[in-house]
mmCIF file of N, CA, C and O in Angstrom:
data_model
loop_
_atom_site.group_PDB
_atom_site.id
_atom_site.type_symbol
_atom_site.label_atom_id
_atom_site.label_comp_id
_atom_site.label_asym_id
_atom_site.label_seq_id
_atom_site.Cartn_x
_atom_site.Cartn_y
_atom_site.Cartn_z
ATOM 1 N N LEU A 1 -9.071 10.017 -42.789
ATOM 2 C CA LEU A 1 -10.097 9.298 -42.050
ATOM 3 C C LEU A 1 -9.611 9.099 -40.613
ATOM 4 O O LEU A 1 -8.500 8.638 -40.380
ATOM 5 N N CYS A 2 -10.440 9.448 -39.687
ATOM 6 C CA CYS A 2 -10.083 9.325 -38.266
ATOM 7 C C CYS A 2 -11.045 8.342 -37.605
ATOM 8 O O CYS A 2 -12.259 8.490 -37.701
ATOM 9 N N LYS A 3 -10.487 7.337 -36.957
ATOM 10 C CA LYS A 3 -11.301 6.362 -36.237
ATOM 11 C C LYS A 3 -11.040 6.515 -34.749
ATOM 12 O O LYS A 3 -9.933 6.801 -34.323
ATOM 13 N N THR A 4 -12.094 6.312 -33.982
ATOM 14 C CA THR A 4 -11.982 6.429 -32.528
ATOM 15 C C THR A 4 -12.378 5.108 -31.901
ATOM 16 O O THR A 4 -13.345 4.479 -32.302
ATOM 17 N N GLY A 5 -11.635 4.712 -30.900
ATOM 18 C CA GLY A 5 -11.984 3.509 -30.162
ATOM 19 C C GLY A 5 -11.742 3.733 -28.683
ATOM 20 O O GLY A 5 -10.797 4.409 -28.294
ATOM 21 N N VAL A 6 -12.619 3.197 -27.867
ATOM 22 C CA VAL A 6 -12.448 3.296 -26.421
ATOM 23 C C VAL A 6 -11.856 1.980 -25.937
ATOM 24 O O VAL A 6 -12.365 0.907 -26.250
ATOM 25 N N HIS A 7 -10.781 2.074 -25.200
ATOM 26 C CA HIS A 7 -10.082 0.906 -24.685
ATOM 27 C C HIS A 7 -9.974 1.018 -23.169
ATOM 28 O O HIS A 7 -10.166 2.086 -22.606
ATOM 29 N N VAL A 8 -9.632 -0.076 -22.542
ATOM 30 C CA VAL A 8 -9.435 -0.082 -21.092
ATOM 31 C C VAL A 8 -8.120 -0.782 -20.787
ATOM 32 O O VAL A 8 -7.870 -1.886 -21.261
ATOM 33 N N ALA A 9 -7.295 -0.124 -20.020
ATOM 34 C CA ALA A 9 -6.050 -0.725 -19.531
ATOM 35 C C ALA A 9 -6.219 -0.990 -18.041
ATOM 36 O O ALA A 9 -6.957 -0.287 -17.356
ATOM 37 N N ARG A 10 -5.553 -2.004 -17.566
ATOM 38 C CA ARG A 10 -5.541 -2.293 -16.136
ATOM 39 C C ARG A 10 -4.109 -2.155 -15.644
ATOM 40 O O ARG A 10 -3.182 -2.639 -16.287
ATOM 41 N N VAL A 11 -3.959 -1.487 -14.510
ATOM 42 C CA VAL A 11 -2.648 -1.252 -13.931
ATOM 43 C C VAL A 11 -2.629 -1.851 -12.532
ATOM 44 O O VAL A 11 -3.489 -1.535 -11.711
ATOM 45 N N ARG A 12 -1.666 -2.715 -12.299
ATOM 46 C CA ARG A 12 -1.509 -3.312 -10.967
ATOM 47 C C ARG A 12 -0.365 -2.587 -10.263
ATOM 48 O O ARG A 12 0.723 -2.435 -10.810
ATOM 49 N N VAL A 13 -0.624 -2.139 -9.041
ATOM 50 C CA VAL A 13 0.390 -1.471 -8.237
ATOM 51 C C VAL A 13 0.717 -2.379 -7.061
ATOM 52 O O VAL A 13 -0.172 -2.792 -6.317
ATOM 53 N N ILE A 14 1.996 -2.698 -6.912
ATOM 54 C CA ILE A 14 2.454 -3.542 -5.813
ATOM 55 C C ILE A 14 3.454 -2.733 -4.995
ATOM 56 O O ILE A 14 4.429 -2.212 -5.533
ATOM 57 N N ILE A 15 3.176 -2.635 -3.709
ATOM 58 C CA ILE A 15 4.040 -1.902 -2.791
ATOM 59 C C ILE A 15 4.575 -2.880 -1.762
ATOM 60 O O ILE A 15 3.820 -3.674 -1.192
ATOM 61 N N ILE A 16 5.874 -2.843 -1.529
ATOM 62 C CA ILE A 16 6.499 -3.678 -0.508
ATOM 63 C C ILE A 16 7.267 -2.751 0.424
ATOM 64 O O ILE A 16 8.065 -1.926 -0.035
ATOM 65 N N ALA A 17 7.013 -2.881 1.729
ATOM 66 C CA ALA A 17 7.664 -2.014 2.709
ATOM 67 C C ALA A 17 8.029 -2.807 3.959
ATOM 68 O O ALA A 17 7.510 -3.908 4.187
ATOM 69 N N ASP A 18 8.870 -2.197 4.770
ATOM 70 C CA ASP A 18 9.317 -2.839 6.008
ATOM 71 C C ASP A 18 8.213 -2.924 7.064
ATOM 72 O O ASP A 18 8.235 -3.818 7.906
ATOM 73 N N THR A 19 7.278 -1.967 7.042
ATOM 74 C CA THR A 19 6.186 -1.976 8.021
ATOM 75 C C THR A 19 4.857 -1.759 7.306
ATOM 76 O O THR A 19 4.812 -1.168 6.220
ATOM 77 N N ARG A 20 3.790 -2.207 7.930
ATOM 78 C CA ARG A 20 2.465 -2.023 7.340
ATOM 79 C C ARG A 20 2.083 -0.540 7.262
ATOM 80 O O ARG A 20 1.536 -0.107 6.249
ATOM 81 N N PRO A 21 2.363 0.271 8.294
ATOM 82 C CA PRO A 21 2.019 1.698 8.177
ATOM 83 C C PRO A 21 2.719 2.390 7.008
ATOM 84 O O PRO A 21 2.126 3.226 6.331
ATOM 85 N N VAL A 22 3.971 2.049 6.758
ATOM 86 C CA VAL A 22 4.684 2.649 5.622
ATOM 87 C C VAL A 22 4.062 2.181 4.311
ATOM 88 O O VAL A 22 3.841 2.977 3.391
ATOM 89 N N ALA A 23 3.739 0.907 4.209
ATOM 90 C CA ALA A 23 3.091 0.384 2.999
ATOM 91 C C ALA A 23 1.744 1.075 2.773
ATOM 92 O O ALA A 23 1.407 1.442 1.644
ATOM 93 N N PHE A 24 0.978 1.277 3.853
ATOM 94 C CA PHE A 24 -0.320 1.934 3.723
ATOM 95 C C PHE A 24 -0.147 3.394 3.296
ATOM 96 O O PHE A 24 -0.917 3.897 2.477
ATOM 97 N N GLU A 25 0.857 4.068 3.830
ATOM 98 C CA GLU A 25 1.118 5.457 3.452
ATOM 99 C C GLU A 25 1.465 5.554 1.969
ATOM 100 O O GLU A 25 0.980 6.436 1.259
ATOM 101 N N LEU A 26 2.282 4.641 1.468
ATOM 102 C CA LEU A 26 2.632 4.624 0.050
ATOM 103 C C LEU A 26 1.422 4.293 -0.818
ATOM 104 O O LEU A 26 1.222 4.883 -1.889
ATOM 105 N N TYR A 27 0.606 3.339 -0.362
ATOM 106 C CA TYR A 27 -0.630 2.997 -1.082
ATOM 107 C C TYR A 27 -1.534 4.218 -1.189
ATOM 108 O O TYR A 27 -2.061 4.532 -2.264
ATOM 109 N N SER A 28 -1.721 4.927 -0.080
ATOM 110 C CA SER A 28 -2.598 6.108 -0.071
ATOM 111 C C SER A 28 -2.085 7.194 -1.003
ATOM 112 O O SER A 28 -2.860 7.822 -1.729
ATOM 113 N N ALA A 29 -0.775 7.412 -0.997
ATOM 114 C CA ALA A 29 -0.191 8.423 -1.884
ATOM 115 C C ALA A 29 -0.404 8.055 -3.347
ATOM 116 O O ALA A 29 -0.754 8.904 -4.169
ATOM 117 N N CYS A 30 -0.216 6.790 -3.657
ATOM 118 C CA CYS A 30 -0.410 6.313 -5.033
ATOM 119 C C CYS A 30 -1.869 6.461 -5.445
ATOM 120 O O CYS A 30 -2.178 6.982 -6.515
ATOM 121 N N LYS A 31 -2.767 6.019 -4.583
ATOM 122 C CA LYS A 31 -4.198 6.089 -4.876
ATOM 123 C C LYS A 31 -4.635 7.538 -5.093
ATOM 124 O O LYS A 31 -5.354 7.844 -6.044
ATOM 125 N N ASN A 32 -4.167 8.441 -4.227
ATOM 126 C CA ASN A 32 -4.544 9.849 -4.358
ATOM 127 C C ASN A 32 -3.974 10.476 -5.619
ATOM 128 O O ASN A 32 -4.587 11.378 -6.198
ATOM 129 N N SER A 33 -2.817 10.017 -6.064
ATOM 130 C CA SER A 33 -2.220 10.550 -7.294
ATOM 131 C C SER A 33 -2.965 10.072 -8.537
ATOM 132 O O SER A 33 -3.097 10.811 -9.515
ATOM 133 N N LEU A 34 -3.425 8.830 -8.511
ATOM 134 C CA LEU A 34 -4.068 8.250 -9.686
ATOM 135 C C LEU A 34 -5.564 8.535 -9.781
ATOM 136 O O LEU A 34 -6.102 8.667 -10.878
ATOM 137 N N ARG A 35 -6.235 8.622 -8.654
ATOM 138 C CA ARG A 35 -7.698 8.721 -8.638
ATOM 139 C C ARG A 35 -8.186 9.915 -9.463
ATOM 140 O O ARG A 35 -7.780 11.047 -9.235
ATOM 141 N N GLY A 36 -9.026 9.636 -10.431
ATOM 142 C CA GLY A 36 -9.647 10.672 -11.226
ATOM 143 C C GLY A 36 -8.752 11.337 -12.263
ATOM 144 O O GLY A 36 -9.177 12.257 -12.943
ATOM 145 N N PHE A 37 -7.511 10.876 -12.416
ATOM 146 C CA PHE A 37 -6.611 11.489 -13.389
ATOM 147 C C PHE A 37 -7.224 11.414 -14.782
ATOM 148 O O PHE A 37 -7.830 10.429 -15.168
ATOM 149 N N SER A 38 -7.074 12.479 -15.520
ATOM 150 C CA SER A 38 -7.504 12.479 -16.922
ATOM 151 C C SER A 38 -6.505 13.313 -17.715
ATOM 152 O O SER A 38 -5.728 14.084 -17.149
ATOM 153 N N SER A 39 -6.510 13.141 -19.014
ATOM 154 C CA SER A 39 -5.606 13.916 -19.858
ATOM 155 C C SER A 39 -6.338 14.360 -21.106
ATOM 156 O O SER A 39 -7.333 13.769 -21.511
ATOM 157 N N ALA A 40 -5.806 15.380 -21.715
ATOM 158 C CA ALA A 40 -6.383 15.900 -22.956
ATOM 159 C C ALA A 40 -5.453 15.632 -24.129
ATOM 160 O O ALA A 40 -5.527 16.302 -25.142
ATOM 161 N N ASP A 41 -4.572 14.652 -23.984
ATOM 162 C CA ASP A 41 -3.671 14.274 -25.071
ATOM 163 C C ASP A 41 -4.508 14.041 -26.324
ATOM 164 O O ASP A 41 -5.501 13.327 -26.296
ATOM 165 N N SER A 42 -4.124 14.630 -27.423
ATOM 166 C CA SER A 42 -4.953 14.557 -28.625
ATOM 167 C C SER A 42 -5.035 13.163 -29.231
ATOM 168 O O SER A 42 -5.990 12.851 -29.930
ATOM 169 N N GLN A 43 -4.066 12.284 -28.960
ATOM 170 C CA GLN A 43 -4.089 10.944 -29.535
ATOM 171 C C GLN A 43 -4.646 9.889 -28.576
ATOM 172 O O GLN A 43 -5.263 8.931 -29.006
ATOM 173 N N ASN A 44 -4.374 10.044 -27.291
ATOM 174 C CA ASN A 44 -4.773 9.027 -26.303
ATOM 175 C C ASN A 44 -5.393 9.703 -25.088
ATOM 176 O O ASN A 44 -4.720 9.972 -24.111
ATOM 177 N N ARG A 45 -6.653 9.963 -25.150
ATOM 178 C CA ARG A 45 -7.326 10.660 -24.060
ATOM 179 C C ARG A 45 -7.658 9.694 -22.922
ATOM 180 O O ARG A 45 -8.419 8.746 -23.106
ATOM 181 N N ILE A 46 -7.083 9.950 -21.760
ATOM 182 C CA ILE A 46 -7.413 9.155 -20.570
ATOM 183 C C ILE A 46 -8.663 9.757 -19.963
ATOM 184 O O ILE A 46 -8.742 10.963 -19.719
ATOM 185 N N GLN A 47 -9.644 8.921 -19.706
ATOM 186 C CA GLN A 47 -10.948 9.395 -19.263
ATOM 187 C C GLN A 47 -11.171 9.174 -17.776
ATOM 188 O O GLN A 47 -12.287 8.997 -17.333
ATOM 189 N N GLY A 48 -10.119 9.178 -16.996
ATOM 190 C CA GLY A 48 -10.232 8.996 -15.549
ATOM 191 C C GLY A 48 -9.666 7.647 -15.142
ATOM 192 O O GLY A 48 -9.718 6.678 -15.891
ATOM 193 N N ILE A 49 -9.095 7.594 -13.959
ATOM 194 C CA ILE A 49 -8.530 6.358 -13.433
ATOM 195 C C ILE A 49 -9.282 6.010 -12.165
ATOM 196 O O ILE A 49 -9.448 6.850 -11.283
ATOM 197 N N ASP A 50 -9.760 4.787 -12.084
ATOM 198 C CA ASP A 50 -10.521 4.337 -10.919
ATOM 199 C C ASP A 50 -9.889 3.095 -10.330
ATOM 200 O O ASP A 50 -9.380 2.236 -11.057
ATOM 201 N N GLU A 51 -9.974 2.986 -9.013
ATOM 202 C CA GLU A 51 -9.483 1.785 -8.352
ATOM 203 C C GLU A 51 -10.497 0.671 -8.570
ATOM 204 O O GLU A 51 -11.672 0.820 -8.263
ATOM 205 N N GLN A 52 -10.053 -0.437 -9.125
ATOM 206 C CA GLN A 52 -10.940 -1.556 -9.425
ATOM 207 C C GLN A 52 -11.171 -2.420 -8.194
ATOM 208 O O GLN A 52 -12.246 -2.921 -7.969
ATOM 209 N N SER A 53 -10.118 -2.612 -7.429
ATOM 210 C CA SER A 53 -10.248 -3.425 -6.225
ATOM 211 C C SER A 53 -9.565 -2.685 -5.087
ATOM 212 O O SER A 53 -8.637 -1.911 -5.302
ATOM 213 N N GLY A 54 -10.041 -2.914 -3.904
ATOM 214 C CA GLY A 54 -9.386 -2.310 -2.750
ATOM 215 C C GLY A 54 -8.018 -2.942 -2.536
ATOM 216 O O GLY A 54 -7.569 -3.773 -3.316
ATOM 217 N N GLN A 55 -7.396 -2.546 -1.489
ATOM 218 C CA GLN A 55 -6.062 -3.070 -1.213
ATOM 219 C C GLN A 55 -6.119 -4.513 -0.745
ATOM 220 O O GLN A 55 -7.043 -4.922 -0.065
ATOM 221 N N GLN A 56 -5.144 -5.274 -1.164
ATOM 222 C CA GLN A 56 -4.981 -6.659 -0.729
ATOM 223 C C GLN A 56 -3.621 -6.752 -0.068
ATOM 224 O O GLN A 56 -2.623 -6.299 -0.612
ATOM 225 N N TRP A 57 -3.610 -7.340 1.118
ATOM 226 C CA TRP A 57 -2.390 -7.384 1.924
ATOM 227 C C TRP A 57 -1.845 -8.790 2.019
ATOM 228 O O TRP A 57 -2.595 -9.764 2.036
ATOM 229 N N GLU A 58 -0.523 -8.845 2.110
ATOM 230 C CA GLU A 58 0.149 -10.122 2.327
ATOM 231 C C GLU A 58 1.402 -9.842 3.158
ATOM 232 O O GLU A 58 2.086 -8.839 2.958
ATOM 233 N N VAL A 59 1.666 -10.712 4.110
ATOM 234 C CA VAL A 59 2.894 -10.610 4.891
ATOM 235 C C VAL A 59 3.898 -11.577 4.270
ATOM 236 O O VAL A 59 3.608 -12.760 4.111
ATOM 237 N N LEU A 60 5.054 -11.049 3.899
ATOM 238 C CA LEU A 60 6.093 -11.877 3.288
ATOM 239 C C LEU A 60 7.068 -12.309 4.380
ATOM 240 O O LEU A 60 7.810 -11.490 4.931
ATOM 241 N N GLU A 61 7.012 -13.566 4.689
ATOM 242 C CA GLU A 61 7.896 -14.110 5.720
ATOM 243 C C GLU A 61 9.286 -14.338 5.133
ATOM 244 O O GLU A 61 9.422 -14.674 3.959
ATOM 245 N N PRO A 62 10.326 -14.158 5.929
ATOM 246 C CA PRO A 62 11.682 -14.386 5.415
ATOM 247 C C PRO A 62 11.902 -15.845 5.067
ATOM 248 O O PRO A 62 11.411 -16.738 5.751
ATOM 249 N N VAL A 63 12.633 -16.076 3.987
ATOM 250 C CA VAL A 63 12.914 -17.450 3.562
ATOM 251 C C VAL A 63 14.285 -17.920 4.033
ATOM 252 O O VAL A 63 14.621 -19.085 3.904
ATOM 253 N N ASP A 64 15.052 -16.987 4.597
ATOM 254 C CA ASP A 64 16.412 -17.336 5.014
ATOM 255 C C ASP A 64 16.517 -17.636 6.510
ATOM 256 O O ASP A 64 17.607 -17.708 7.060
ATOM 257 N N GLY A 65 15.379 -17.803 7.171
ATOM 258 C CA GLY A 65 15.398 -18.099 8.604
ATOM 259 C C GLY A 65 15.498 -16.862 9.476
ATOM 260 O O GLY A 65 15.504 -16.961 10.693
ATOM 261 N N GLY A 66 15.569 -15.689 8.868
ATOM 262 C CA GLY A 66 15.649 -14.446 9.634
ATOM 263 C C GLY A 66 14.299 -14.077 10.219
ATOM 264 O O GLY A 66 13.318 -14.815 10.114
ATOM 265 N N ASP A 67 14.252 -12.925 10.849
ATOM 266 C CA ASP A 67 13.004 -12.506 11.478
ATOM 267 C C ASP A 67 12.436 -11.220 10.877
ATOM 268 O O ASP A 67 11.513 -10.640 11.406
ATOM 269 N N LYS A 68 12.972 -10.782 9.754
ATOM 270 C CA LYS A 68 12.505 -9.546 9.117
ATOM 271 C C LYS A 68 11.412 -9.849 8.101
ATOM 272 O O LYS A 68 11.674 -10.392 7.031
ATOM 273 N N ARG A 69 10.187 -9.481 8.461
ATOM 274 C CA ARG A 69 9.060 -9.652 7.540
ATOM 275 C C ARG A 69 8.891 -8.391 6.701
ATOM 276 O O ARG A 69 9.283 -7.311 7.103
ATOM 277 N N LEU A 70 8.274 -8.557 5.541
ATOM 278 C CA LEU A 70 7.926 -7.437 4.689
ATOM 279 C C LEU A 70 6.419 -7.432 4.487
ATOM 280 O O LEU A 70 5.761 -8.469 4.593
ATOM 281 N N PHE A 71 5.885 -6.272 4.190
ATOM 282 C CA PHE A 71 4.446 -6.127 3.999
ATOM 283 C C PHE A 71 4.179 -5.719 2.561
ATOM 284 O O PHE A 71 4.734 -4.737 2.075
ATOM 285 N N LEU A 72 3.348 -6.493 1.892
ATOM 286 C CA LEU A 72 3.012 -6.264 0.498
ATOM 287 C C LEU A 72 1.573 -5.777 0.417
ATOM 288 O O LEU A 72 0.674 -6.368 1.017
ATOM 289 N N CYS A 73 1.364 -4.703 -0.314
ATOM 290 C CA CYS A 73 0.024 -4.170 -0.554
ATOM 291 C C CYS A 73 -0.160 -4.089 -2.069
ATOM 292 O O CYS A 73 0.660 -3.509 -2.772
ATOM 293 N N GLU A 74 -1.227 -4.678 -2.551
ATOM 294 C CA GLU A 74 -1.490 -4.716 -3.992
ATOM 295 C C GLU A 74 -2.852 -4.106 -4.271
ATOM 296 O O GLU A 74 -3.816 -4.341 -3.539
ATOM 297 N N SER A 75 -2.935 -3.330 -5.339
ATOM 298 C CA SER A 75 -4.216 -2.773 -5.773
ATOM 299 C C SER A 75 -4.246 -2.726 -7.297
ATOM 300 O O SER A 75 -3.219 -2.724 -7.954
ATOM 301 N N MET A 76 -5.444 -2.706 -7.846
ATOM 302 C CA MET A 76 -5.631 -2.727 -9.297
ATOM 303 C C MET A 76 -6.442 -1.498 -9.702
ATOM 304 O O MET A 76 -7.423 -1.148 -9.040
ATOM 305 N N TYR A 77 -6.012 -0.871 -10.791
ATOM 306 C CA TYR A 77 -6.686 0.324 -11.293
ATOM 307 C C TYR A 77 -7.128 0.104 -12.734
ATOM 308 O O TYR A 77 -6.483 -0.612 -13.491
ATOM 309 N N VAL A 78 -8.241 0.743 -13.102
ATOM 310 C CA VAL A 78 -8.792 0.680 -14.459
ATOM 311 C C VAL A 78 -8.587 2.048 -15.108
ATOM 312 O O VAL A 78 -8.898 3.082 -14.514
ATOM 313 N N VAL A 79 -8.041 2.011 -16.337
ATOM 314 C CA VAL A 79 -7.739 3.252 -17.057
ATOM 315 C C VAL A 79 -8.463 3.222 -18.405
ATOM 316 O O VAL A 79 -7.953 2.639 -19.377
ATOM 317 N N PRO A 80 -9.651 3.803 -18.496
ATOM 318 C CA PRO A 80 -10.310 3.885 -19.793
ATOM 319 C C PRO A 80 -9.691 5.017 -20.624
ATOM 320 O O PRO A 80 -9.428 6.098 -20.110
ATOM 321 N N TYR A 81 -9.419 4.725 -21.878
ATOM 322 C CA TYR A 81 -8.822 5.746 -22.725
ATOM 323 C C TYR A 81 -9.371 5.628 -24.131
ATOM 324 O O TYR A 81 -9.847 4.605 -24.563
ATOM 325 N N GLN A 82 -9.305 6.748 -24.824
ATOM 326 C CA GLN A 82 -9.790 6.828 -26.197
ATOM 327 C C GLN A 82 -8.563 6.870 -27.101
ATOM 328 O O GLN A 82 -7.632 7.634 -26.874
ATOM 329 N N PHE A 83 -8.567 6.041 -28.101
ATOM 330 C CA PHE A 83 -7.432 5.947 -29.023
ATOM 331 C C PHE A 83 -7.888 6.420 -30.401
ATOM 332 O O PHE A 83 -8.825 5.874 -30.972
ATOM 333 N N LEU A 84 -7.226 7.442 -30.896
ATOM 334 C CA LEU A 84 -7.572 7.983 -32.221
ATOM 335 C C LEU A 84 -6.574 7.475 -33.258
ATOM 336 O O LEU A 84 -5.367 7.493 -33.039
ATOM 337 N N THR A 85 -7.093 7.018 -34.384
ATOM 338 C CA THR A 85 -6.214 6.573 -35.469
ATOM 339 C C THR A 85 -6.553 7.317 -36.735
ATOM 340 O O THR A 85 -7.604 7.858 -36.910
#
């Protein structure tokens, strides 16, 4: 007996970089790698990956009194997949 169920996973990607342009470049590379990905795995078929929310930015100020800030970029992706049992 084979049962099929459709499930959804959510994946949060957090990027931290020394500059905003570098963080944006890493975000773009990640987004381009994940967007539309699908698989034909016989047990767990991924039916495409979509970005759920756009990028969210935060500047991380130093806590040690220094002057080196970091840039955080966060995005969320939805991964619908079919699970066969």
